[in-house]
Coordinates of N, CA and C in Angstrom, one line a residue:
X62 N 8.0 28.2 28.4 CA 8.8 28.6 27.2 C 10.3 28.1 27.3
X63 N 10.7 27.7 28.5 CA 12.1 27.3 28.7 C 12.4 26.0 28.0
X64 N 11.4 25.2 27.8 CA 11.6 23.9 27.2 C 11.7 23.9 25.6
X65 N 11.3 25.1 25.1 CA 11.2 25.2 23.6 C 12.5 24.8 22.9
X66 N 13.7 25.3 23.3 CA 14.9 24.9 22.6 C 15.2 23.4 22.6
X67 N 14.8 22.7 23.7 CA 15.0 21.3 23.8 C 14.0 20.5 22.9
X68 N 13.0 21.2 22.4 CA 12.0 20.5 21.5 C 12.4 20.8 20.0
X69 N 13.5 21.5 19.8 CA 14.0 21.7 18.5 C 13.3 22.9 17.8
X70 N 12.6 23.7 18.6 CA 11.9 24.8 18.0 C 12.8 26.1 18.0
X71 N 12.9 26.8 16.9 CA 13.6 28.0 16.8 C 12.7 29.2 17.2
X72 N 13.0 29.7 18.4 CA 12.2 30.8 18.9 C 12.1 32.0 18.0
X73 N 13.3 32.3 17.3 CA 13.4 33.4 16.5 C 12.4 33.4 15.3
X74 N 12.1 32.1 14.9 CA 11.2 31.9 13.7 C 9.7 31.9 14.1
X75 N 9.4 32.0 15.4 CA 8.0 31.9 15.8 C 7.4 33.3 15.7
X76 N 6.1 33.3 15.2 CA 5.4 34.6 15.1 C 4.9 34.9 16.5
X77 N 4.4 36.1 16.7 CA 3.8 36.5 18.0 C 2.6 35.6 18.4
X78 N 1.8 35.3 17.3 CA 0.7 34.4 17.6 C 1.1 33.0 18.1
X79 N 2.2 32.5 17.4 CA 2.8 31.2 17.8 C 3.2 31.3 19.3
X80 N 3.9 32.3 19.7 CA 4.4 32.5 21.0 C 3.2 32.6 22.0
X81 N 2.2 33.3 21.7 CA 1.0 33.4 22.5 C 0.3 32.1 22.7
X82 N 0.2 31.3 21.7 CA -0.4 30.0 21.8 C 0.4 29.0 22.6
X83 N 1.7 29.1 22.4 CA 2.6 28.2 23.2 C 2.6 28.6 24.7
X84 N 2.5 29.9 25.0 CA 2.4 30.3 26.3 C 1.1 29.8 27.0
X85 N 0.0 29.8 26.2 CA -1.3 29.3 26.7 C -1.2 27.8 27.0
X86 N -0.6 27.1 26.1 CA -0.4 25.6 26.3 C 0.5 25.3 27.4
X87 N 1.6 26.1 27.6 CA 2.5 25.9 28.7 C 1.8 26.2 30.0
X88 N 1.0 27.3 30.1 CA 0.3 27.6 31.3 C -0.7 26.5 31.6
X89 N -1.4 26.0 30.6 CA -2.4 25.0 30.7 C -1.8 23.7 31.3
X90 N -0.6 23.3 30.7 CA 0.0 22.1 31.2 C 0.5 22.2 32.7
X91 N 1.1 23.4 32.9 CA 1.6 23.7 34.3 C 0.4 23.6 35.3
X92 N -0.7 24.2 35.0 CA -1.9 24.2 35.8 C -2.4 22.8 36.1
X93 N -2.4 22.0 35.0 CA -2.9 20.6 35.1 C -2.0 19.8 36.0
X94 N -0.7 19.9 35.8 CA 0.2 19.1 36.6 C 0.2 19.5 38.1
X95 N 0.2 20.8 38.4 CA 0.2 21.2 39.8 C -1.1 20.8 40.4
X96 N -2.2 21.0 39.8 CA -3.5 20.6 40.3 C -3.6 19.1 40.6
X97 N -3.1 18.4 39.7 CA -3.0 16.9 39.8 C -2.2 16.5 41.1
X98 N -1.1 17.2 41.3 CA -0.3 16.9 42.5 C -1.1 17.3 43.8
X99 N -1.7 18.5 43.8 CA -2.4 18.9 45.0 C -3.6 18.0 45.3
X100 N -4.3 17.6 44.3 CA -5.5 16.7 44.6 C -5.0 15.3 44.9
X101 N -3.9 14.9 44.4 CA -3.3 13.6 44.8 C -2.9 13.6 46.3
X102 N -2.3 14.7 46.7 CA -1.8 14.8 48.1 C -3.1 14.9 49.0
X103 N -4.1 15.7 48.5 CA -5.3 15.9 49.3 C -6.0 14.5 49.5
X104 N -6.0 13.7 48.5 CA -6.6 12.4 48.6 C -6.2 11.5 49.7
X105 N -4.9 11.7 50.1 CA -4.3 10.9 51.2 C -5.0 11.3 52.6
X106 N -5.7 12.5 52.6 CA -6.3 12.9 53.8 C -7.8 12.7 53.8
X107 N -8.3 11.9 52.9 CA -9.7 11.6 52.8 C -10.2 11.0 54.1
X108 N -11.5 11.3 54.5 CA -12.4 12.2 53.9 C -12.1 13.6 54.2
X109 N -12.1 14.5 53.2 CA -11.9 16.0 53.5 C -13.2 16.6 53.8
X110 N -13.1 17.7 54.6 CA -14.3 18.5 54.8 C -14.9 19.0 53.4
X111 N -16.2 19.2 53.3 CA -16.9 19.5 52.1 C -16.4 20.9 51.5
X112 N -15.9 21.8 52.4 CA -15.6 23.1 51.9 C -14.1 23.3 51.6
X113 N -13.4 22.1 51.5 CA -12.0 22.2 51.2 C -11.8 21.9 49.7
X114 N -11.0 22.7 49.0 CA -10.8 22.6 47.5 C -12.1 22.5 46.8
X115 N -13.0 23.5 47.1 CA -14.3 23.5 46.6 C -14.5 24.6 45.5
X116 N -15.0 24.2 44.4 CA -15.3 25.1 43.3 C -16.8 24.9 43.0
X117 N -17.6 25.9 43.6 CA -19.1 25.7 43.5 C -19.7 26.9 42.9
X118 N -20.3 26.7 41.7 CA -21.0 27.8 41.0 C -22.4 28.0 41.4
X119 N -22.9 27.3 42.4 CA -24.3 27.4 42.8 C -24.4 28.7 43.7
X120 N -25.6 29.2 43.8 CA -26.0 30.3 44.6 C -25.0 31.5 44.5
X121 N -24.8 32.0 43.3 CA -23.8 33.1 43.2 C -24.2 34.4 43.9
X122 N -25.5 34.7 44.1 CA -25.9 35.9 44.7 C -26.4 35.8 46.2
X123 N -26.1 34.7 46.8 CA -26.4 34.5 48.2 C -25.6 35.6 49.0
X124 N -26.3 36.3 49.8 CA -25.6 37.4 50.5 C -24.5 37.0 51.5
X125 N -24.6 35.8 52.0 CA -23.6 35.4 53.0 C -22.4 34.7 52.3
X126 N -22.7 33.8 51.3 CA -21.6 33.0 50.7 C -21.5 33.1 49.2
X127 N -22.4 33.9 48.6 CA -22.4 34.0 47.1 C -21.1 34.4 46.5
X128 N -20.6 33.6 45.6 CA -19.3 33.9 45.0 C -19.3 35.2 44.1
X129 N -20.5 35.4 43.5 CA -20.6 36.6 42.6 C -20.7 37.9 43.5
X130 N -21.5 37.8 44.5 CA -21.6 38.9 45.5 C -20.3 39.3 46.1
X131 N -19.6 38.3 46.7 CA -18.4 38.6 47.4 C -17.2 38.8 46.4
X132 N -17.3 38.2 45.2 CA -16.3 38.5 44.2 C -16.4 40.0 43.8
X133 N -17.6 40.5 43.6 CA -17.8 41.9 43.3 C -17.3 42.8 44.4
X134 N -17.7 42.5 45.6 CA -17.2 43.3 46.8 C -15.7 43.2 46.8
X135 N -15.1 42.1 46.7 CA -13.7 41.9 46.8 C -12.9 42.7 45.7
X136 N -13.5 42.6 44.4 CA -12.8 43.3 43.3 C -12.8 44.8 43.6
X137 N -14.0 45.4 44.0 CA -14.0 46.8 44.3 C -13.1 47.2 45.4
X138 N -13.1 46.3 46.5 CA -12.2 46.5 47.6 C -10.7 46.5 47.2
X139 N -10.4 45.5 46.3 CA -9.0 45.4 45.9 C -8.5 46.6 45.1
X140 N -9.4 47.1 44.2 CA -9.1 48.2 43.4 C -8.8 49.5 44.3
X141 N -9.8 49.7 45.2 CA -9.6 50.8 46.1 C -8.4 50.7 47.0
X142 N -8.2 49.6 47.6 CA -7.1 49.4 48.6 C -5.8 49.5 47.9
X143 N -5.6 48.9 46.7 CA -4.4 49.0 45.9 C -4.1 50.4 45.4
X144 N -5.2 51.1 45.0 CA -5.0 52.5 44.6 C -4.5 53.4 45.7
X145 N -5.1 53.1 46.9 CA -4.7 53.9 48.1 C -3.3 53.6 48.5
X146 N -2.9 52.3 48.4 CA -1.6 51.9 48.7 C -0.6 52.6 47.8
X147 N -0.9 52.7 46.5 CA -0.1 53.3 45.5 C 0.1 54.8 45.9
X148 N -1.0 55.5 46.3 CA -0.9 56.9 46.6 C 0.0 57.1 47.9
X149 N -0.2 56.2 48.9 CA 0.6 56.3 50.1 C 2.1 56.1 49.8
X150 N 2.4 55.1 49.0 CA 3.8 54.8 48.6 C 4.4 56.0 47.8
X151 N 3.6 56.6 47.0 CA 4.2 57.7 46.1 C 4.5 58.9 47.0
X152 N 3.8 59.1 48.1 CA 4.1 60.2 49.0 C 5.4 60.0 49.7
X153 N 5.8 58.8 50.0 CA 7.0 58.5 50.7 C 8.2 58.3 49.8
X154 N 8.0 58.1 48.5 CA 9.1 57.9 47.6 C 9.8 59.2 47.3
X155 N 11.1 59.2 47.3 CA 11.9 60.4 46.9 C 12.1 60.4 45.4
X156 N 12.1 59.3 44.7 CA 12.3 59.3 43.3 C 11.5 58.1 42.7
X157 N 11.1 58.2 41.4 CA 10.4 57.2 40.8 C 11.2 56.0 40.5
X158 N 10.8 54.8 41.0 CA 11.6 53.6 40.8 C 11.5 53.1 39.4
X159 N 12.6 52.4 38.9 CA 12.5 51.8 37.6 C 11.7 50.5 37.7
X160 N 10.8 50.4 36.8 CA 9.9 49.2 36.9 C 10.7 47.9 36.6
X161 N 10.4 46.9 37.5 CA 11.1 45.7 37.4 C 10.6 44.9 36.2
X162 N 11.5 44.0 35.7 CA 11.1 43.1 34.6 C 10.2 42.0 35.1
X163 N 8.9 42.3 35.2 CA 8.0 41.3 35.7 C 7.3 40.6 34.6
X164 N 6.4 39.7 34.9 CA 5.7 38.9 33.8 C 4.9 39.8 32.9
X165 N 4.4 40.9 33.4 CA 3.6 41.8 32.5 C 4.5 42.5 31.5
X166 N 5.7 42.9 31.9 CA 6.7 43.5 31.0 C 7.1 42.5 29.9
X167 N 7.2 41.2 30.3 CA 7.6 40.2 29.3 C 6.5 40.0 28.3
X168 N 5.3 40.2 28.7 CA 4.2 40.0 27.7 C 3.9 41.2 26.8
X169 N 4.6 42.3 27.0 CA 4.3 43.5 26.3 C 4.3 43.3 24.7
X170 N 5.2 42.5 24.2 CA 5.2 42.4 22.7 C 3.9 41.7 22.2
X171 N 3.3 40.9 23.0 CA 2.1 40.2 22.6 C 0.8 41.0 22.8
X172 N 0.8 42.0 23.7 CA -0.4 42.8 24.0 C -0.8 43.6 22.8
X173 N -2.0 43.4 22.3 CA -2.6 44.1 21.2 C -2.1 43.8 19.9
X174 N -1.2 42.7 19.8 CA -0.6 42.4 18.5 C -1.6 41.7 17.6
X175 N -2.6 41.0 18.1 CA -3.7 40.3 17.3 C -4.8 39.8 18.2
X176 N -5.9 39.4 17.6 CA -7.0 38.8 18.4 C -6.6 37.5 19.0
X177 N -5.8 36.7 18.3 CA -5.3 35.4 18.9 C -4.4 35.7 20.1
X178 N -3.5 36.6 20.0 CA -2.6 36.9 21.2 C -3.5 37.4 22.3
X179 N -4.4 38.3 22.1 CA -5.2 38.8 23.1 C -6.1 37.8 23.8
X180 N -6.7 36.9 23.0 CA -7.5 35.8 23.6 C -6.6 34.8 24.4
X181 N -5.4 34.6 23.9 CA -4.5 33.7 24.6 C -4.1 34.3 26.0
X182 N -3.7 35.6 26.0 CA -3.3 36.3 27.2 C -4.5 36.4 28.2
X183 N -5.7 36.6 27.7 CA -6.8 36.7 28.6 C -7.1 35.3 29.2
X184 N -6.9 34.2 28.4 CA -7.1 32.9 28.9 C -6.1 32.5 29.9
X185 N -4.8 33.0 29.7 CA -3.7 32.7 30.7 C -4.0 33.5 32.0
X186 N -4.1 34.8 31.8 CA -4.2 35.6 33.0 C -5.6 35.6 33.7
X187 N -6.6 35.4 32.9 CA -8.0 35.5 33.5 C -8.6 34.2 34.0
X188 N -8.0 33.1 33.5 CA -8.6 31.8 33.8 C -7.6 30.8 34.4
X189 N -6.5 30.5 33.6 CA -5.6 29.5 34.1 C -4.8 29.9 35.3
X190 N -4.2 31.1 35.2 CA -3.4 31.6 36.4 C -4.2 31.7 37.7
X191 N -5.4 32.3 37.6 CA -6.2 32.4 38.8 C -6.6 31.0 39.3
X192 N -6.9 30.1 38.4 CA -7.2 28.7 38.9 C -6.1 28.1 39.6
X193 N -4.9 28.2 39.0 CA -3.7 27.6 39.6 C -3.3 28.3 40.9
X194 N -3.2 29.6 40.9 CA -2.7 30.3 42.1 C -3.7 30.3 43.2
X195 N -5.0 30.4 43.0 CA -6.0 30.4 44.1 C -6.1 29.0 44.7
X196 N -5.9 28.0 43.9 CA -5.9 26.6 44.4 C -4.7 26.4 45.3
X197 N -3.5 26.9 44.9 CA -2.3 26.7 45.6 C -2.3 27.6 46.9
X198 N -2.5 28.9 46.7 CA -2.3 29.8 47.8 C -3.5 29.9 48.8
X199 N -4.7 29.8 48.3 CA -5.9 29.8 49.2 C -6.4 28.4 49.5
X200 N -6.6 27.6 48.5 CA -7.2 26.3 48.7 C -6.3 25.3 49.4
X201 N -5.0 25.4 49.2 CA -4.1 24.5 49.8 C -3.3 25.1 50.9
X202 N -2.5 26.1 50.6 CA -1.6 26.7 51.6 C -2.3 27.4 52.8
X203 N -3.2 28.3 52.5 CA -3.9 29.0 53.5 C -4.7 28.0 54.4
X204 N -5.4 27.1 53.8 CA -6.2 26.1 54.5 C -5.3 25.3 55.4
X205 N -4.2 24.9 54.9 CA -3.2 24.1 55.7 C -2.7 24.9 56.9
X206 N -2.5 26.1 56.7 CA -2.0 27.0 57.8 C -3.0 27.1 58.9
X207 N -4.3 27.0 58.6 CA -5.3 27.2 59.7 C -5.3 26.0 60.6
X208 N -4.6 25.0 60.4 CA -4.5 23.9 61.3 C -3.6 24.3 62.5
X209 N -2.7 25.3 62.3 CA -1.8 25.7 63.3 C -1.9 27.1 63.8
X210 N -2.5 28.0 62.9 CA -2.7 29.4 63.3 C -4.1 29.9 63.0
X211 N -4.6 30.9 63.7 CA -5.9 31.5 63.4 C -6.0 31.9 61.9
X212 N -7.2 32.0 61.4 CA -7.5 32.3 60.0 C -6.9 33.7 59.6
X213 N -7.0 34.7 60.4 CA -6.4 36.0 60.0 C -4.8 35.9 59.8
X214 N -4.2 35.1 60.7 CA -2.7 35.0 60.5 C -2.4 34.1 59.3
X215 N -3.3 33.1 59.0 CA -3.1 32.3 57.8 C -3.3 33.2 56.5
X216 N -4.2 34.1 56.6 CA -4.4 35.0 55.4 C -3.1 35.9 55.2
X217 N -2.6 36.4 56.3 CA -1.4 37.3 56.2 C -0.2 36.5 55.7
X218 N 0.0 35.3 56.2 CA 1.2 34.5 55.8 C 1.0 34.1 54.3
X219 N -0.2 33.6 53.9 CA -0.4 33.2 52.5 C -0.3 34.3 51.6
X220 N -0.8 35.5 52.0 CA -0.7 36.7 51.2 C 0.8 37.1 50.9
X221 N 1.6 37.0 52.0 CA 3.0 37.3 51.8 C 3.7 36.4 50.9
X222 N 3.3 35.1 51.0 CA 3.9 34.1 50.1 C 3.5 34.3 48.7
X223 N 2.2 34.7 48.5 CA 1.7 35.0 47.2 C 2.4 36.2 46.5
X224 N 2.7 37.2 47.3 CA 3.4 38.4 46.8 C 4.8 38.0 46.5
X225 N 5.5 37.3 47.4 CA 6.9 36.9 47.1 C 7.0 36.0 45.9
X226 N 6.0 35.2 45.7 CA 6.1 34.2 44.6 C 6.1 34.9 43.2
X227 N 5.8 36.2 43.1 CA 5.8 36.9 41.9 C 7.2 37.5 41.6
X228 N 8.1 37.4 42.5 CA 9.5 37.8 42.3 C 9.6 39.3 41.9
X229 N 8.8 40.2 42.4 CA 8.9 41.6 42.1 C 8.8 42.4 43.4
X230 N 9.9 42.5 44.1 CA 9.9 43.1 45.4 C 9.3 44.5 45.4
X231 N 9.5 45.3 44.4 CA 8.9 46.6 44.3 C 7.4 46.7 44.3
X232 N 6.8 45.6 44.0 CA 5.3 45.5 43.9 C 4.8 44.7 45.1
X233 N 5.6 44.4 46.1 CA 5.2 43.5 47.2 C 4.0 44.1 47.9
X234 N 3.9 45.4 48.2 CA 2.8 46.0 49.0 C 1.5 45.8 48.2
X235 N 1.4 46.1 46.9 CA 0.2 45.9 46.2 C -0.2 44.5 46.0
X236 N 0.8 43.6 45.8 CA 0.5 42.1 45.7 C 0.0 41.6 47.0
X237 N 0.6 42.1 48.1 CA 0.2 41.6 49.4 C -1.3 42.0 49.7
X238 N -1.6 43.3 49.3 CA -3.0 43.7 49.5 C -4.0 42.9 48.7
X239 N -3.6 42.6 47.4 CA -4.4 41.8 46.6 C -4.6 40.4 47.2
X240 N -3.5 39.8 47.7 CA -3.5 38.5 48.3 C -4.4 38.5 49.5
X241 N -4.4 39.6 50.3 CA -5.2 39.7 51.5 C -6.7 39.7 51.2
X242 N -7.0 40.5 50.1 CA -8.4 40.5 49.7 C -8.9 39.1 49.2
X243 N -8.0 38.5 48.4 CA -8.3 37.1 47.9 C -8.5 36.2 49.1
X244 N -7.7 36.3 50.1 CA -7.8 35.4 51.3 C -9.0 35.7 52.1
X245 N -9.4 36.9 52.3 CA -10.6 37.3 53.0 C -11.8 36.8 52.3
X246 N -11.8 36.9 50.9 CA -13.0 36.5 50.2 C -13.2 35.0 50.2
X247 N -12.1 34.3 50.3 CA -12.2 32.8 50.4 C -12.6 32.4 51.8
X248 N -12.1 33.1 52.8 CA -12.5 32.8 54.2 C -14.0 33.1 54.4
X249 N -14.5 34.1 53.7 CA -15.9 34.4 53.8 C -16.8 33.3 53.2
X250 N -16.4 32.9 52.0 CA -17.3 32.0 51.2 C -16.9 30.5 51.2
X251 N -15.7 30.3 51.6 CA -15.1 28.9 51.5 C -15.4 28.3 50.1
X252 N -15.2 29.1 49.1 CA -15.4 28.7 47.8 C -14.3 29.3 46.9
X253 N -13.5 28.5 46.2 CA -12.4 29.0 45.5 C -12.8 29.8 44.2
X254 N -14.1 29.7 43.8 CA -14.6 30.5 42.7 C -14.5 31.9 43.0
X255 N -14.7 32.3 44.3 CA -14.8 33.7 44.7 C -13.4 34.4 44.5
X256 N -12.3 33.9 45.1 CA -11.0 34.6 44.8 C -10.6 34.4 43.3
X257 N -11.0 33.4 42.7 CA -10.7 33.2 41.2 C -11.4 34.3 40.4
X258 N -12.6 34.7 40.7 CA -13.3 35.7 40.0 C -12.6 37.1 40.2
X259 N -12.2 37.4 41.4 CA -11.5 38.6 41.7 C -10.2 38.6 41.0
X260 N -9.4 37.6 41.1 CA -8.1 37.4 40.5 C -8.2 37.5 39.0
X261 N -9.2 36.8 38.4 CA -9.3 36.7 37.0 C -9.7 38.1 36.4
X262 N -10.6 38.8 37.0 CA -11.0 40.1 36.5 C -9.9 41.1 36.7
X263 N -9.2 41.0 37.8 CA -8.0 41.9 38.0 C -7.0 41.7 36.9
X264 N -6.6 40.5 36.6 CA -5.5 40.2 35.6 C -6.0 40.5 34.2
X265 N -7.1 40.0 33.8 CA -7.6 40.2 32.5 C -8.0 41.6 32.2
X266 N -8.5 42.3 33.3 CA -8.8 43.7 33.1 C -7.6 44.5 32.8
X267 N -6.4 44.2 33.4 CA -5.2 44.9 33.1 C -4.8 44.6 31.6
X268 N -4.9 43.4 31.2 CA -4.5 43.0 29.8 C -5.4 43.7 28.8
X269 N -6.7 43.7 29.1 CA -7.7 44.4 28.1 C -7.5 45.9 28.1
X270 N -7.2 46.5 29.3 CA -7.0 47.9 29.3 C -5.7 48.3 28.5
X271 N -4.6 47.5 28.7 CA -3.4 47.8 28.0 C -3.6 47.6 26.5
X272 N -4.4 46.6 26.1 CA -4.7 46.3 24.7 C -5.4 47.5 24.1
X273 N -6.4 48.0 24.8 CA -7.2 49.2 24.3 C -6.2 50.4 24.1
X274 N -5.4 50.6 25.1 CA -4.4 51.8 25.0 C -3.5 51.6 23.9
X275 N -3.0 50.3 23.7 CA -2.1 50.0 22.5 C -2.8 50.3 21.2
X276 N -4.1 49.9 21.1 CA -4.8 50.2 19.8 C -5.0 51.7 19.6
X277 N -5.2 52.4 20.7 CA -5.4 53.9 20.6 C -4.1 54.6 20.3
X278 N -2.9 53.9 20.3 CA -1.7 54.5 19.9 C -0.8 54.9 21.0
X279 N -1.1 54.5 22.2 CA -0.3 54.8 23.4 C 0.9 53.9 23.4
X280 N 2.0 54.4 23.9 CA 3.2 53.6 24.2 C 3.1 52.9 25.6
X281 N 2.5 51.7 25.6 CA 2.2 51.1 26.9 C 3.5 50.8 27.7
X282 N 4.6 50.5 27.0 CA 5.8 50.3 27.8 C 6.2 51.5 28.5
X283 N 6.1 52.7 27.9 CA 6.5 53.9 28.5 C 5.5 54.2 29.7
X284 N 4.2 53.9 29.5 CA 3.2 54.1 30.6 C 3.5 53.3 31.8
X285 N 3.9 52.0 31.5 CA 4.2 51.1 32.6 C 5.4 51.5 33.4
X286 N 6.5 51.9 32.6 CA 7.7 52.3 33.3 C 7.6 53.6 34.1
X287 N 6.5 54.4 33.8 CA 6.3 55.6 34.5 C 5.6 55.4 35.8
X288 N 5.0 54.1 36.0 CA 4.3 53.8 37.2 C 5.1 53.0 38.2

């Protein structure tokens, strides 16, 4: 969205649907460029092992490596672990913190505004963002770290980097837990589809839940600031 003024587009005249579509295109272009850079760099190390930067939809229900099986396990584990983290943090907090202006808060005007906005946001958060972030943090960064440190340490470091990259210090514990689950699921299956499924359902689930609450008449901004 930062390049819009340079393109001669008046942001004030854009409808919410226009903004949602532009966000989708912006995320799509960003994802394509970053992936192109990563795969270009990876090409210099050919031949790569078969399980590096692997997106494999085959055998989804294989008990050892199935992306659907371990995606489901990871999603349930992430929800439980993050909920428990939230409870523990709330016990030690003396006062409710003010919610930081994160990417979700910035998207609030678009949530539930129309079907086009909802589809655009689900496409961004449920498909494009997981594809980009899992390729960067698990497929590239975490795998690169395993050349120098054991896999558990690589998961911890990459999870911390994942959490820090969201620029919301107050949500670091929850994002670190999510990153750890994503790292563990990738380490188990060596297939980027697995953490992408977990990440995608987590992100789009939040958007769809907030959309539902908005339609039911709840003030979702007030709800988010209360958490």
